[in-house]
PDB file of C-alpha atoms in Angstrom:
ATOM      1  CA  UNK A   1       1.286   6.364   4.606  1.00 70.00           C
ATOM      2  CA  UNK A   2       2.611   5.131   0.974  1.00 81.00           C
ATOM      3  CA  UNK A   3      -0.546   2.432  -0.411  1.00 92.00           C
ATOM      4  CA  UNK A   4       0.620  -0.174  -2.593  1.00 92.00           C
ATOM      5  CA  UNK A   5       0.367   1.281  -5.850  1.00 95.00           C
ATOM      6  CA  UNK A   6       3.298   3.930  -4.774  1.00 95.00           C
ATOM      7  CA  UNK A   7       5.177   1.236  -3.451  1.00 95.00           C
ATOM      8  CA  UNK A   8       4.835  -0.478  -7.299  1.00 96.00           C
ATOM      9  CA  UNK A   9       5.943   2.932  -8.748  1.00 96.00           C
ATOM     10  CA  UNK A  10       9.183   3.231  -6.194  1.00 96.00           C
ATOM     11  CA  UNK A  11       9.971  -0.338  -7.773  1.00 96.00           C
ATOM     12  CA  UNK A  12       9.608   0.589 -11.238  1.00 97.00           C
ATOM     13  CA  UNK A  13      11.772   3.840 -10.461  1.00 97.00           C
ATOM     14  CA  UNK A  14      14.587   2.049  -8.997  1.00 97.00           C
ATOM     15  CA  UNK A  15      15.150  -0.657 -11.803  1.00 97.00           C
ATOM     16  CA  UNK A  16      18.208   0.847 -12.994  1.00 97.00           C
ATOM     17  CA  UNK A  17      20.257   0.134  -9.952  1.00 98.00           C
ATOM     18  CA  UNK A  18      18.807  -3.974 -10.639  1.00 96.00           C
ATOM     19  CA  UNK A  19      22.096  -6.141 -10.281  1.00 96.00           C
ATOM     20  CA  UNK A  20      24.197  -3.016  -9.244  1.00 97.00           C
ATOM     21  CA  UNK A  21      26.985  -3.481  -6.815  1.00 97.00           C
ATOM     22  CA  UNK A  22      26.388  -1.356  -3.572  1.00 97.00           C
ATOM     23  CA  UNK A  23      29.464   0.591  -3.818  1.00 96.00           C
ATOM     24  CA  UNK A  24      28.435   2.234  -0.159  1.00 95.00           C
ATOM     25  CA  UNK A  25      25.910   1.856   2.583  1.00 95.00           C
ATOM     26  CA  UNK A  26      25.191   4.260   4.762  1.00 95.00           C
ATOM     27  CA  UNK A  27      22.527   6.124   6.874  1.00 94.00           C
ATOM     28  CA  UNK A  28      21.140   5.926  10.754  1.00 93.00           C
ATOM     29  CA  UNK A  29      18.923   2.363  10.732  1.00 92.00           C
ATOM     30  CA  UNK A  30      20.486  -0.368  12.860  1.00 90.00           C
ATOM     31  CA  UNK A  31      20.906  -2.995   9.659  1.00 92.00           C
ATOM     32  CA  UNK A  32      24.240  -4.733   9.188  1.00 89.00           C
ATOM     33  CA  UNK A  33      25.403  -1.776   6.728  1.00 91.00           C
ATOM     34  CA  UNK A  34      29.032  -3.741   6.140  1.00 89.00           C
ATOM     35  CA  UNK A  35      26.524  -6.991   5.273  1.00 90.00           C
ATOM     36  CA  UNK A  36      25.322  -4.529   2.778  1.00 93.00           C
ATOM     37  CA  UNK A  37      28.238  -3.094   0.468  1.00 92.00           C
ATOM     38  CA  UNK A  38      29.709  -4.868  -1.856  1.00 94.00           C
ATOM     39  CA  UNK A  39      26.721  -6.914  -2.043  1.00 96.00           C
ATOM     40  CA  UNK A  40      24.634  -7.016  -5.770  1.00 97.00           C
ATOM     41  CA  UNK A  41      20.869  -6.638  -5.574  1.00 96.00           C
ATOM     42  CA  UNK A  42      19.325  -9.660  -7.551  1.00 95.00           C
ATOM     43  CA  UNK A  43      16.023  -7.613  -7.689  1.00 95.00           C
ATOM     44  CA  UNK A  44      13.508  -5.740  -6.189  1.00 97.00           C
ATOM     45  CA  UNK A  45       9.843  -6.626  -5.110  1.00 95.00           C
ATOM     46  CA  UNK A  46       7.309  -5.518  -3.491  1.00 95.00           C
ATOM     47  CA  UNK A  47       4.506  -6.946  -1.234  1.00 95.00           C
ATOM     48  CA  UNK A  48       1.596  -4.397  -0.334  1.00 94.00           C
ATOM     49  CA  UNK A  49       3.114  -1.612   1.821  1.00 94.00           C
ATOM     50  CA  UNK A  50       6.575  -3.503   2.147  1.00 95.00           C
ATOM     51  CA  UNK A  51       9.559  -2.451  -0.507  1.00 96.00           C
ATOM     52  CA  UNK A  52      12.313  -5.468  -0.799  1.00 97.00           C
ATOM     53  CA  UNK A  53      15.696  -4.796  -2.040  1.00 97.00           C
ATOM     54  CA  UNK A  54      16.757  -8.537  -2.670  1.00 96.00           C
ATOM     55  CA  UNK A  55      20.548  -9.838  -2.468  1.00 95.00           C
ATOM     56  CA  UNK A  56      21.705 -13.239  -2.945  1.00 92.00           C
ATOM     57  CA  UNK A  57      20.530 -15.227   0.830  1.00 90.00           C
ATOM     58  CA  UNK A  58      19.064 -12.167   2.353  1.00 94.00           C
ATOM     59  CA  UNK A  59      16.785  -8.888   1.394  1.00 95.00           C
ATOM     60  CA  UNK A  60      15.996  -5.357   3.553  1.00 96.00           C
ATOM     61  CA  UNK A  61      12.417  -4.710   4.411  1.00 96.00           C
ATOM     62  CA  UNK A  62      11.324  -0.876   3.686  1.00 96.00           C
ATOM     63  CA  UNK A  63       8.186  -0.038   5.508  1.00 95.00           C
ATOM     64  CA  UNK A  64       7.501   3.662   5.089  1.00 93.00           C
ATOM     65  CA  UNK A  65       5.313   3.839   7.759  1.00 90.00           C
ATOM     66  CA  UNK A  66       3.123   7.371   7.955  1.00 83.00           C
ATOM     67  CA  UNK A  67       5.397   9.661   6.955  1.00 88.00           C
ATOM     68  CA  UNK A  68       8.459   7.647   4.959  1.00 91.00           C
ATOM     69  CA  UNK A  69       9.895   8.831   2.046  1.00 93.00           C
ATOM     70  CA  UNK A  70      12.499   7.910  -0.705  1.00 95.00           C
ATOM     71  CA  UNK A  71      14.753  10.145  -3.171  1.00 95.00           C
ATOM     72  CA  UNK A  72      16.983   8.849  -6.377  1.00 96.00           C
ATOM     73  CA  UNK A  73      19.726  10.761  -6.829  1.00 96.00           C
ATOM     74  CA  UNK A  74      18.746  13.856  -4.594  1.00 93.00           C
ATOM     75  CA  UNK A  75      19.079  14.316  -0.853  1.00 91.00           C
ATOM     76  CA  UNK A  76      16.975  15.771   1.908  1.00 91.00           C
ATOM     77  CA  UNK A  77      18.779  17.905   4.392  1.00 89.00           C
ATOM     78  CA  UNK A  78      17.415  14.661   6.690  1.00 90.00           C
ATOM     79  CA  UNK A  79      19.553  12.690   7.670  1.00 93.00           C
ATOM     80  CA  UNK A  80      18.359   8.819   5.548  1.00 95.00           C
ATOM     81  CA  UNK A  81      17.608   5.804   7.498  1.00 95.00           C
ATOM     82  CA  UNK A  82      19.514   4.467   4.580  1.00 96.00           C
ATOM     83  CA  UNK A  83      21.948   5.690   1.613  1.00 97.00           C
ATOM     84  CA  UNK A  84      22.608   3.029  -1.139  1.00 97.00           C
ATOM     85  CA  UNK A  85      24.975   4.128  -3.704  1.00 97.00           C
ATOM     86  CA  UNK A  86      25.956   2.666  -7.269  1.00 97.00           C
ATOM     87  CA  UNK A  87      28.277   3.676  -9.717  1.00 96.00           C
ATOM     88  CA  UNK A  88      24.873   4.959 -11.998  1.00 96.00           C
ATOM     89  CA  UNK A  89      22.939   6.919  -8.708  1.00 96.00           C
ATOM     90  CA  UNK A  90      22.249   6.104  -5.395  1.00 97.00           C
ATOM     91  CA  UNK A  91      18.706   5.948  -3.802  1.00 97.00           C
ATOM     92  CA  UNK A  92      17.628   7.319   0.021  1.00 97.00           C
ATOM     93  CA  UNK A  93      15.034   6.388   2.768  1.00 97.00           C
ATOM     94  CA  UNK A  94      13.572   8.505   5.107  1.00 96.00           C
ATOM     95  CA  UNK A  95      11.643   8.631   8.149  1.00 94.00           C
ATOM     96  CA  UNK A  96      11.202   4.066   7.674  1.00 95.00           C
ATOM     97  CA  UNK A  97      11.256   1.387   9.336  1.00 95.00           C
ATOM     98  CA  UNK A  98      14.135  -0.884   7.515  1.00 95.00           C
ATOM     99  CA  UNK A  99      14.666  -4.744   8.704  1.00 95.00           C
ATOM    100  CA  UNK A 100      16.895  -6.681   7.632  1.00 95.00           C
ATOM    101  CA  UNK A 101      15.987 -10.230   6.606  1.00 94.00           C
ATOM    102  CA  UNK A 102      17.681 -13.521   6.375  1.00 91.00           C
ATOM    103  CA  UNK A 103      16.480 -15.371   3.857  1.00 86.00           C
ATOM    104  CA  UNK A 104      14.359 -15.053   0.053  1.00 86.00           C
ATOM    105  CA  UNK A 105      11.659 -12.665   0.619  1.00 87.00           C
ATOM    106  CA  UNK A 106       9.578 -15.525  -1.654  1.00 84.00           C
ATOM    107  CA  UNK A 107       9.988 -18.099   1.913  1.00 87.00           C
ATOM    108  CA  UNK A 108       8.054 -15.034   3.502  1.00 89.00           C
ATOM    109  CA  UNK A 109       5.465 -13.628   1.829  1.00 91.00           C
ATOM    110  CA  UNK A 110       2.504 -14.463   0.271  1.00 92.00           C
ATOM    111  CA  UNK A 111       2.370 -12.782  -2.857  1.00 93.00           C
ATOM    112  CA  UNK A 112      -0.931 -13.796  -4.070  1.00 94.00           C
ATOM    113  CA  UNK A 113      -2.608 -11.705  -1.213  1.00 96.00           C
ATOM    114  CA  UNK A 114      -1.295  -8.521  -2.866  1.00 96.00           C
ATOM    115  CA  UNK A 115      -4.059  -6.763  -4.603  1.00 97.00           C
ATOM    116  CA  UNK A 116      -1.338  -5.410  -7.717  1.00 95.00           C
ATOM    117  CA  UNK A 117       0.096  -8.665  -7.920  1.00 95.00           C
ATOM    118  CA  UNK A 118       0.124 -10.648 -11.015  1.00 94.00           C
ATOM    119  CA  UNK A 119      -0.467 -13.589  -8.853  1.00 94.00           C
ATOM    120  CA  UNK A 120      -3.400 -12.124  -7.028  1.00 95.00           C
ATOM    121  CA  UNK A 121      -6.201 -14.948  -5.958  1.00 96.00           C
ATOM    122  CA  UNK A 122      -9.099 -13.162  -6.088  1.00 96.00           C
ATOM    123  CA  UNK A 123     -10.786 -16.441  -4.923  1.00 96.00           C
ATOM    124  CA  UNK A 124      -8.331 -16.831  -1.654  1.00 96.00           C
ATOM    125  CA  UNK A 125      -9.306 -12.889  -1.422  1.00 97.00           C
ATOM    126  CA  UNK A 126     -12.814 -13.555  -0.785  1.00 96.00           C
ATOM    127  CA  UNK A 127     -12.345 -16.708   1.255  1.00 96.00           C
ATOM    128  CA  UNK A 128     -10.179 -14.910   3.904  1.00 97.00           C
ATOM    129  CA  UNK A 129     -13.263 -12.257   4.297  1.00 97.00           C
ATOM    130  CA  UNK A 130     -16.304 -14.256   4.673  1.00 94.00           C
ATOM    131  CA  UNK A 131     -13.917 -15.483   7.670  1.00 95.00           C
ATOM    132  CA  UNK A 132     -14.389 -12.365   9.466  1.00 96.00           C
ATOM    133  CA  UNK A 133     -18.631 -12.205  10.065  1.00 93.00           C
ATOM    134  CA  UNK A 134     -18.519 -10.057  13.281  1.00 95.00           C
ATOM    135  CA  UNK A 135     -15.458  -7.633  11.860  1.00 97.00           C
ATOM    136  CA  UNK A 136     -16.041  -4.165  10.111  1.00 98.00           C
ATOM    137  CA  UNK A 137     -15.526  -4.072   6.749  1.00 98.00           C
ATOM    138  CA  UNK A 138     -13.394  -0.933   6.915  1.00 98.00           C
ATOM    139  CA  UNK A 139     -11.334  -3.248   9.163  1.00 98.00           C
ATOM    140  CA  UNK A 140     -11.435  -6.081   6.753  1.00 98.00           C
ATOM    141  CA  UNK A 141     -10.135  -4.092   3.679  1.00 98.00           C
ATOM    142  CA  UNK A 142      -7.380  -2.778   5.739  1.00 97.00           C
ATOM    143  CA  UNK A 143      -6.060  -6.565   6.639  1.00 97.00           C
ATOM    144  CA  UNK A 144      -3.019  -7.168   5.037  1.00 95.00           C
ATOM    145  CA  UNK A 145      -3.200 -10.565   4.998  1.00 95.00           C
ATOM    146  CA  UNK A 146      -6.264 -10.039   2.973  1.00 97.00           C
ATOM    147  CA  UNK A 147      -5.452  -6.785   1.199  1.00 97.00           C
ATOM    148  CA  UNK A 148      -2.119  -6.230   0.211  1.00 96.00           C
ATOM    149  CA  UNK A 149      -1.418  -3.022  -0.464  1.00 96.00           C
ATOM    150  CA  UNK A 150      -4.846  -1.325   0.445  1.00 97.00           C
ATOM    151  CA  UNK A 151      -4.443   1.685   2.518  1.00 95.00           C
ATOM    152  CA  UNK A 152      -6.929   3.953   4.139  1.00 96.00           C
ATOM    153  CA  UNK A 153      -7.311   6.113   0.564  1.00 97.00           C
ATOM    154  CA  UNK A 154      -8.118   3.110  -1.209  1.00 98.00           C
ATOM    155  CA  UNK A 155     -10.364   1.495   1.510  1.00 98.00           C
ATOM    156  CA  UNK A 156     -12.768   5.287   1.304  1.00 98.00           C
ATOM    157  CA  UNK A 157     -12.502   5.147  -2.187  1.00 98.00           C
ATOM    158  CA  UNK A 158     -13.602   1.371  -2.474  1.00 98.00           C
ATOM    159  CA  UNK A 159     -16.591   1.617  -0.078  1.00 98.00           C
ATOM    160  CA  UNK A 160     -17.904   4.650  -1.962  1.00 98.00           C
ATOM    161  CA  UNK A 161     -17.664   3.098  -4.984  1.00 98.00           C
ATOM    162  CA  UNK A 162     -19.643  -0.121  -4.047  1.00 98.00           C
ATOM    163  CA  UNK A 163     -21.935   1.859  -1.787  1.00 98.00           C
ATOM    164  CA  UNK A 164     -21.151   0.357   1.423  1.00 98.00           C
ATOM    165  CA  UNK A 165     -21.175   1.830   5.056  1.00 98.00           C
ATOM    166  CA  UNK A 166     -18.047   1.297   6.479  1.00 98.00           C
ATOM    167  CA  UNK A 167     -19.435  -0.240  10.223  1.00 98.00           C
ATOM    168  CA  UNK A 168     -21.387  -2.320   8.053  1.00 98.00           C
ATOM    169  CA  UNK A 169     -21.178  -6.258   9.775  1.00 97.00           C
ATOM    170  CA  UNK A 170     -19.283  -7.760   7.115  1.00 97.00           C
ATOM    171  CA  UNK A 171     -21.330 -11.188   7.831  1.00 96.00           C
ATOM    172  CA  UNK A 172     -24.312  -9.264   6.899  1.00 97.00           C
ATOM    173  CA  UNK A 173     -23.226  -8.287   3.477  1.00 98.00           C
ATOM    174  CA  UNK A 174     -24.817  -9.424   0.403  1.00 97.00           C
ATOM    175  CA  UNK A 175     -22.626 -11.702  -1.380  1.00 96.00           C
ATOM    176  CA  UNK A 176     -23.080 -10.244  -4.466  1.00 97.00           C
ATOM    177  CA  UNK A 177     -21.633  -6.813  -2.790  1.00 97.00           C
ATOM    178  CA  UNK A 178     -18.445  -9.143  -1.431  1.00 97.00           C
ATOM    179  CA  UNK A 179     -17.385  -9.815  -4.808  1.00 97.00           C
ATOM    180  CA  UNK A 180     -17.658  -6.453  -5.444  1.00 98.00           C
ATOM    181  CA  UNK A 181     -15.620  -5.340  -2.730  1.00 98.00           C
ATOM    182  CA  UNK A 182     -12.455  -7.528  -3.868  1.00 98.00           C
ATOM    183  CA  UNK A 183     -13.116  -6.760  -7.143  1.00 97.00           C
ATOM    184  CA  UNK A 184     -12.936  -3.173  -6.890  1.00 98.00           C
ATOM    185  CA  UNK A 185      -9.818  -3.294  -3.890  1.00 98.00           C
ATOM    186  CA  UNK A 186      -7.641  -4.745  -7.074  1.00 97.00           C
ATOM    187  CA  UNK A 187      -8.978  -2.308  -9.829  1.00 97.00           C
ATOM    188  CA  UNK A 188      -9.348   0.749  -7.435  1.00 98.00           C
ATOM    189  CA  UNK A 189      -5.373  -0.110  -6.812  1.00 97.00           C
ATOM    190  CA  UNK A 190      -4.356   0.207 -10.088  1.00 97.00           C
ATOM    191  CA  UNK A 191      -6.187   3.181 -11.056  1.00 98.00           C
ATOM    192  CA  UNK A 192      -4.548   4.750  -8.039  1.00 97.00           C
ATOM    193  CA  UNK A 193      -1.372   3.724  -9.555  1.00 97.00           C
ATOM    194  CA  UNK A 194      -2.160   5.488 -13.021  1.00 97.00           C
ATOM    195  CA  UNK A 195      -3.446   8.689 -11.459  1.00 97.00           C
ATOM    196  CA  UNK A 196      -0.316   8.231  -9.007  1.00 96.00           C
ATOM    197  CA  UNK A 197       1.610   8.336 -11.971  1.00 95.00           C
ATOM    198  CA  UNK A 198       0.126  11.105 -13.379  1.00 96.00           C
ATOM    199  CA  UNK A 199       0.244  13.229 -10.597  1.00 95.00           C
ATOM    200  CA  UNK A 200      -3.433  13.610 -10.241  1.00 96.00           C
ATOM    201  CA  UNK A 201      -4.568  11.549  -7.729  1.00 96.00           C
ATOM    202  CA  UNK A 202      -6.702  13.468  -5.498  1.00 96.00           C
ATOM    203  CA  UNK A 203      -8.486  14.777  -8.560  1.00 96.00           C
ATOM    204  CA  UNK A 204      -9.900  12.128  -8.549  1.00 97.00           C
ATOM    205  CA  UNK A 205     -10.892  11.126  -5.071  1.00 97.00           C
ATOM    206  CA  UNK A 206     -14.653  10.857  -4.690  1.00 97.00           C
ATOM    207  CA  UNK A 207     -14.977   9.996  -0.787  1.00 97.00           C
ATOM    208  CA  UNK A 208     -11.310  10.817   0.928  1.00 97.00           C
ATOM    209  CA  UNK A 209     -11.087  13.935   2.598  1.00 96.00           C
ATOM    210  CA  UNK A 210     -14.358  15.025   0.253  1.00 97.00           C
ATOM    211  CA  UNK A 211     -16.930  17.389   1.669  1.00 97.00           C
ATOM    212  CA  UNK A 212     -19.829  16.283  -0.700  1.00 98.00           C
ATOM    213  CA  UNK A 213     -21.509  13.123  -1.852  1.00 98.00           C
ATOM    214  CA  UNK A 214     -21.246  13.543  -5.723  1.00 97.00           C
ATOM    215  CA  UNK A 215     -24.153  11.608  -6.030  1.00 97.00           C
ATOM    216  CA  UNK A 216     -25.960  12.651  -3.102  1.00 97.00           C
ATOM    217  CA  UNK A 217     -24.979  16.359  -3.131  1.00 97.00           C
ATOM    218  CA  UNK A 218     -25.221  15.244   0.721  1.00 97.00           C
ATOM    219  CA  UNK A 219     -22.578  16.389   3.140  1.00 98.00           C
ATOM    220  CA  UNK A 220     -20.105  13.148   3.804  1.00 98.00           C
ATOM    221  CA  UNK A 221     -19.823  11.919   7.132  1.00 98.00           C
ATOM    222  CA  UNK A 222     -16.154  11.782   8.485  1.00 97.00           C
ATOM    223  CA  UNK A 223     -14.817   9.892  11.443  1.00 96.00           C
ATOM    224  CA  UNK A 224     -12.844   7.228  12.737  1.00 98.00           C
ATOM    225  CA  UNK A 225     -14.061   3.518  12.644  1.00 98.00           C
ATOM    226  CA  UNK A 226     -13.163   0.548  13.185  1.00 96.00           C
ATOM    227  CA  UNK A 227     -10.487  -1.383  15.679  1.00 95.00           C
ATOM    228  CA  UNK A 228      -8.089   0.322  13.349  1.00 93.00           C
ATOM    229  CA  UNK A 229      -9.418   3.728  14.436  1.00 95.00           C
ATOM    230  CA  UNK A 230      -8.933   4.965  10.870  1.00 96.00           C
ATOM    231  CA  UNK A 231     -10.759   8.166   9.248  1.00 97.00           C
ATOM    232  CA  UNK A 232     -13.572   7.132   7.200  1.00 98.00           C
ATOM    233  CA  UNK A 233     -15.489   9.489   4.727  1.00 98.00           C
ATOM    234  CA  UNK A 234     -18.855   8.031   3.353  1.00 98.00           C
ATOM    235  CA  UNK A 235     -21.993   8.935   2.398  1.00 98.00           C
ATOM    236  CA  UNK A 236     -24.885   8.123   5.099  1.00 96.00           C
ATOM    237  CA  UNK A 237     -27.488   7.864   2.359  1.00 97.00           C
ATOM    238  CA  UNK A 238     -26.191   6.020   0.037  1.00 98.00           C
ATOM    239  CA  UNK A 239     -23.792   4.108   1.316  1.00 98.00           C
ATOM    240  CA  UNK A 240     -25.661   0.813   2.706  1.00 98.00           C
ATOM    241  CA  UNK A 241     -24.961  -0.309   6.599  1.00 98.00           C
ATOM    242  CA  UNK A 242     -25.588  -3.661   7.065  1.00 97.00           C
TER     243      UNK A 242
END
């Protein structure tokens, strides 16, 4: 499933079709594709997991779910939930969910819960966890409400980093190791996004789908935890349950 950061980097990718006319819609999704053409995109945003193409009164919702995928200016032999062309390119989705939405994205969605945002509250962040006493913390990091953006790669990667379990009680957490779990959900995004961008990223993974505490030289644990019945990777030494 596409994390935030990759969902920045599609946005960054597509700028050049920014205030294009969609010359044609097309593709299999059940969106009002006539709605579509003709129309100009004002811009395009994006809100954790969720890509927005923006139009004047309304935007589409692209949700790549676990195994969505995009292409500019090159098809796949599948067939796209959705084909938007441009007189400079065109841009398909695959294997998405795509909803269409009736009003500004901005009446919607809090932005400031979105870890890459430049509105990110890193106060709000906190607030919203020490809400959640009795929940794992793998569960917690993986609320979108909480963490924008933060996917299952991040969520190993962060826990590792601050050296907690991930069934630890998050009401039993230190506070000083709360601040640095929001702390390092933000920067652990954006290094994913520069390692994303360099096409390096699991170079540089240090708990996800790892064999080996570096630290340790342990064996990592792996299995699913949490309500979200996610994979995990820790460490069972140094990684603190609580």
């Amino acid at each position: 499933m596409p994390e935030g950061p990759t969902v920045v980097i599609l946005k960054e990718e597509v700028q050049p079709f920014a205030g294009k006319t969609v010359i044609e819609a097309a593709g299999n999704s059940k969106i009002p594709l006539g709605t579509i053409q003709g129309q100009t995109i004002r811009q395009f945003k994006s809100w954790g997991k969720h890509f927005l193409i923006c139009f004047n009164g309304f935007a589409l919702r692209v949700h790549f779910l676990m195994w969505g995928s995009y292409r500019i200016n090159v098809e796949r032999q599948l067939a796209p939930r959705l084909k938007l062309v441009f007189e400079n390119g065109f841009v398909c989705f695959y294997s998405c969910a795509i909803r269409f939405i009736d009003r500004d994205p901005e009446t919607i969605y809090d932005f400031s819960s979105d870890v890459m945002s430049d509105t990110w509250d890193t106060e709000k962040a906190r607030a919203k966890v020490t809400t959640h006493h009795e929940s794992l913390v793998c569960d917690v990091l993986l609320d979108q409400e909480i963490f924008s953006g933060v996917g299952n790669i991040i969520k190993n990667e962060v826990l590792y980093r601050i050296k907690v379990h991930p069934e630890s009680q998050t009401g039993k957490i230190p506070s000083n190791k709360i601040d640095e779990l929001v702390k390092e959900a933000r920067n652990y995004s954006f290094d994913f996004y520069e390692w994303k961008k360099k096409f390096e990223l699991k170079k540089h993974w240090l708990a996800h789908n790892r064999k080996v505490c570096v630290r340790c030289n342990l064996p990592l644990v792996r299995r699913h935890t949490g309500l979200k019945n996610r994979r995990s990777f820790f460490c069972g030494n140094c990684q603190v349950l609580y």
